Structures are given as structure tokens and as C-alpha cells.
Amino acid sequence: RLNFLSGSHVFEVDFPQVLQMKASLLQEAMKSMDNQQKMAVKAKALISVEADVRGKDWLQKLQNSGFIPEKSTVWILEGLLYYLSDSDAIQLLKTIAAHCSLT
């Protein structure tokens, strides 16, 4: 839906079962739509990464999926931080700050 993503890679990090459920629900929804209703993914690539951000290996899994920390990145954490403990949320934010470009 967002035209400015046309040259971007979008990574979605979540639990495997959540990613699978989302893919299944979207696939079912697309079947019930006609071509005019269907929304195309505007990003260059949409990559699902099965990982738990509370763990220590999520960043490595993200990088193994093509994420490049040196590239400018927008992180969208809405709907996520609420479910993390304070210490897990702080650790996640520290990891992001330490491994992403600031330009």
C-alpha cells in the first residue's frame, strides 16, 4: 500500500506459527477478492523471518535472510513492545541501536 517502499526490502520477524497463520489468512482472503480489490505488495521484497525477538539469535536469522545492518532501516515495533517485559523491550531496542545504520 505504501508507494515509497517500491525499492525496499520489508522484513517481518515473528513466531513461525504467527507467520504461517497470517500467510494462510491472507491467502484465503485473496481468493475471495476480484482483481480490482486485490492489493499488490509494493515493496521490492517481503521476507518473513521466523524468530523470537526475546532470544539471542533473531538478529542473525534476520541477517541470514538478507538484512544488511549498514543500510538505512525503518523499524516498526508497534504492537510488539506492549507484549514484551520491560527488560526484553530494552534489550531489543539496544540490539537494534547497536546493529543498524543511523544515516
PDB file of C-alpha atoms in Angstrom:
ATOM      1  CA  ARG A   1       0.000   0.000   0.000  1.00  0.00           C
ATOM      2  CA  LEU A   2       2.916   2.358   0.532  1.00  0.00           C
ATOM      3  CA  ASN A   3       4.408   3.554  -2.744  1.00  0.00           C
ATOM      4  CA  PHE A   4       7.664   4.708  -1.154  1.00  0.00           C
ATOM      5  CA  LEU A   5       8.506   1.072  -0.394  1.00  0.00           C
ATOM      6  CA  SER A   6       8.890   0.216  -4.082  1.00  0.00           C
ATOM      7  CA  GLY A   7      12.662  -0.186  -3.843  1.00  0.00           C
ATOM      8  CA  SER A   8      12.730  -1.559  -0.318  1.00  0.00           C
ATOM      9  CA  HIS A   9      13.027  -4.954   1.275  1.00  0.00           C
ATOM     10  CA  VAL A  10      10.478  -5.467   4.053  1.00  0.00           C
ATOM     11  CA  PHE A  11      11.338  -7.990   6.749  1.00  0.00           C
ATOM     12  CA  GLU A  12       8.713  -9.342   9.110  1.00  0.00           C
ATOM     13  CA  VAL A  13      10.067 -11.073  12.212  1.00  0.00           C
ATOM     14  CA  ASP A  14       7.656 -13.188  14.235  1.00  0.00           C
ATOM     15  CA  PHE A  15       6.997 -16.639  15.630  1.00  0.00           C
ATOM     16  CA  PRO A  16       6.728 -19.352  12.943  1.00  0.00           C
ATOM     17  CA  GLN A  17       3.117 -20.163  13.819  1.00  0.00           C
ATOM     18  CA  VAL A  18       2.104 -16.480  13.593  1.00  0.00           C
ATOM     19  CA  LEU A  19       3.734 -16.052  10.178  1.00  0.00           C
ATOM     20  CA  GLN A  20       2.103 -19.265   8.921  1.00  0.00           C
ATOM     21  CA  MET A  21      -1.323 -18.250  10.224  1.00  0.00           C
ATOM     22  CA  LYS A  22      -1.013 -14.795   8.667  1.00  0.00           C
ATOM     23  CA  ALA A  23       0.028 -16.235   5.299  1.00  0.00           C
ATOM     24  CA  SER A  24      -2.886 -18.670   5.385  1.00  0.00           C
ATOM     25  CA  LEU A  25      -5.417 -15.973   6.301  1.00  0.00           C
ATOM     26  CA  LEU A  26      -4.135 -13.628   3.596  1.00  0.00           C
ATOM     27  CA  GLN A  27      -4.224 -16.390   1.014  1.00  0.00           C
ATOM     28  CA  GLU A  28      -7.843 -17.197   1.905  1.00  0.00           C
ATOM     29  CA  ALA A  29      -8.806 -13.516   1.816  1.00  0.00           C
ATOM     30  CA  MET A  30      -7.211 -13.083  -1.611  1.00  0.00           C
ATOM     31  CA  LYS A  31      -9.287 -15.960  -3.006  1.00  0.00           C
ATOM     32  CA  SER A  32     -12.489 -14.113  -2.180  1.00  0.00           C
ATOM     33  CA  MET A  33     -11.431 -10.857  -3.875  1.00  0.00           C
ATOM     34  CA  ASP A  34     -11.679  -9.918  -7.503  1.00  0.00           C
ATOM     35  CA  ASN A  35      -8.651  -8.459  -9.300  1.00  0.00           C
ATOM     36  CA  GLN A  36      -9.681  -4.857  -8.641  1.00  0.00           C
ATOM     37  CA  GLN A  37      -9.904  -5.465  -4.897  1.00  0.00           C
ATOM     38  CA  LYS A  38      -6.558  -7.223  -4.580  1.00  0.00           C
ATOM     39  CA  MET A  39      -3.736  -5.116  -3.258  1.00  0.00           C
ATOM     40  CA  ALA A  40      -0.298  -5.722  -4.661  1.00  0.00           C
ATOM     41  CA  VAL A  41       2.740  -5.718  -2.434  1.00  0.00           C
ATOM     42  CA  LYS A  42       4.577  -2.513  -3.308  1.00  0.00           C
ATOM     43  CA  ALA A  43       7.877  -3.448  -1.694  1.00  0.00           C
ATOM     44  CA  LYS A  44      10.698  -4.905  -3.755  1.00  0.00           C
ATOM     45  CA  ALA A  45      10.609  -7.945  -1.468  1.00  0.00           C
ATOM     46  CA  LEU A  46       8.599  -9.136   1.530  1.00  0.00           C
ATOM     47  CA  ILE A  47      10.633 -11.540   3.635  1.00  0.00           C
ATOM     48  CA  SER A  48       9.280 -13.465   6.615  1.00  0.00           C
ATOM     49  CA  VAL A  49      11.809 -14.338   9.315  1.00  0.00           C
ATOM     50  CA  GLU A  50      10.862 -16.974  11.868  1.00  0.00           C
ATOM     51  CA  ALA A  51      12.359 -15.830  15.159  1.00  0.00           C
ATOM     52  CA  ASP A  52      11.614 -14.764  18.713  1.00  0.00           C
ATOM     53  CA  VAL A  53      12.959 -11.249  19.340  1.00  0.00           C
ATOM     54  CA  ARG A  54      13.372 -12.145  23.015  1.00  0.00           C
ATOM     55  CA  GLY A  55      16.062 -14.646  22.045  1.00  0.00           C
ATOM     56  CA  LYS A  56      19.684 -14.097  21.130  1.00  0.00           C
ATOM     57  CA  ASP A  57      19.568 -15.392  17.546  1.00  0.00           C
ATOM     58  CA  TRP A  58      16.864 -13.230  15.934  1.00  0.00           C
ATOM     59  CA  LEU A  59      19.319 -10.697  14.513  1.00  0.00           C
ATOM     60  CA  GLN A  60      21.462 -13.441  12.979  1.00  0.00           C
ATOM     61  CA  LYS A  61      18.345 -15.003  11.428  1.00  0.00           C
ATOM     62  CA  LEU A  62      17.386 -11.582  10.078  1.00  0.00           C
ATOM     63  CA  GLN A  63      20.852 -11.117   8.555  1.00  0.00           C
ATOM     64  CA  ASN A  64      20.769 -14.645   7.132  1.00  0.00           C
ATOM     65  CA  SER A  65      17.548 -13.605   5.368  1.00  0.00           C
ATOM     66  CA  GLY A  66      19.250 -10.676   3.644  1.00  0.00           C
ATOM     67  CA  PHE A  67      19.035  -7.841   6.159  1.00  0.00           C
ATOM     68  CA  ILE A  68      22.062  -5.536   5.901  1.00  0.00           C
ATOM     69  CA  PRO A  69      22.631  -3.528   9.108  1.00  0.00           C
ATOM     70  CA  GLU A  70      24.626  -0.861   7.258  1.00  0.00           C
ATOM     71  CA  LYS A  71      21.633   0.121   5.123  1.00  0.00           C
ATOM     72  CA  SER A  72      19.172   2.739   6.327  1.00  0.00           C
ATOM     73  CA  THR A  73      16.368   0.995   8.174  1.00  0.00           C
ATOM     74  CA  VAL A  74      12.938   1.858   9.496  1.00  0.00           C
ATOM     75  CA  TRP A  75      11.872  -0.319  12.411  1.00  0.00           C
ATOM     76  CA  ILE A  76       8.164  -0.643  13.160  1.00  0.00           C
ATOM     77  CA  LEU A  77       7.599  -2.131  16.585  1.00  0.00           C
ATOM     78  CA  GLU A  78       4.019  -1.063  17.210  1.00  0.00           C
ATOM     79  CA  GLY A  79       2.001  -3.877  18.649  1.00  0.00           C
ATOM     80  CA  LEU A  80       5.162  -5.673  19.741  1.00  0.00           C
ATOM     81  CA  LEU A  81       6.748  -3.786  22.621  1.00  0.00           C
ATOM     82  CA  TYR A  82       3.490  -3.954  24.559  1.00  0.00           C
ATOM     83  CA  TYR A  83       3.834  -7.738  24.792  1.00  0.00           C
ATOM     84  CA  LEU A  84       7.452  -7.734  25.953  1.00  0.00           C
ATOM     85  CA  SER A  85       8.685  -7.392  29.500  1.00  0.00           C
ATOM     86  CA  ASP A  86      10.460  -4.125  30.226  1.00  0.00           C
ATOM     87  CA  SER A  87      13.845  -5.857  30.214  1.00  0.00           C
ATOM     88  CA  ASP A  88      13.132  -7.658  26.911  1.00  0.00           C
ATOM     89  CA  ALA A  89      11.913  -4.421  25.294  1.00  0.00           C
ATOM     90  CA  ILE A  90      15.013  -2.535  26.447  1.00  0.00           C
ATOM     91  CA  GLN A  91      17.293  -5.326  25.213  1.00  0.00           C
ATOM     92  CA  LEU A  92      15.544  -5.363  21.830  1.00  0.00           C
ATOM     93  CA  LEU A  93      15.946  -1.607  21.446  1.00  0.00           C
ATOM     94  CA  LYS A  94      19.618  -1.793  22.466  1.00  0.00           C
ATOM     95  CA  THR A  95      20.251  -4.545  19.917  1.00  0.00           C
ATOM     96  CA  ILE A  96      18.555  -2.543  17.176  1.00  0.00           C
ATOM     97  CA  ALA A  97      20.511   0.605  18.108  1.00  0.00           C
ATOM     98  CA  ALA A  98      23.809  -1.279  18.086  1.00  0.00           C
ATOM     99  CA  HIS A  99      23.233  -3.005  14.749  1.00  0.00           C
ATOM    100  CA  CYS A 100      21.680  -0.525  12.374  1.00  0.00           C
ATOM    101  CA  SER A 101      22.737   2.462  10.349  1.00  0.00           C
ATOM    102  CA  LEU A 102      21.938   5.862  11.787  1.00  0.00           C
ATOM    103  CA  THR A 103      22.033   7.632   8.404  1.00  0.00           C
TER     104      THR A 103
END
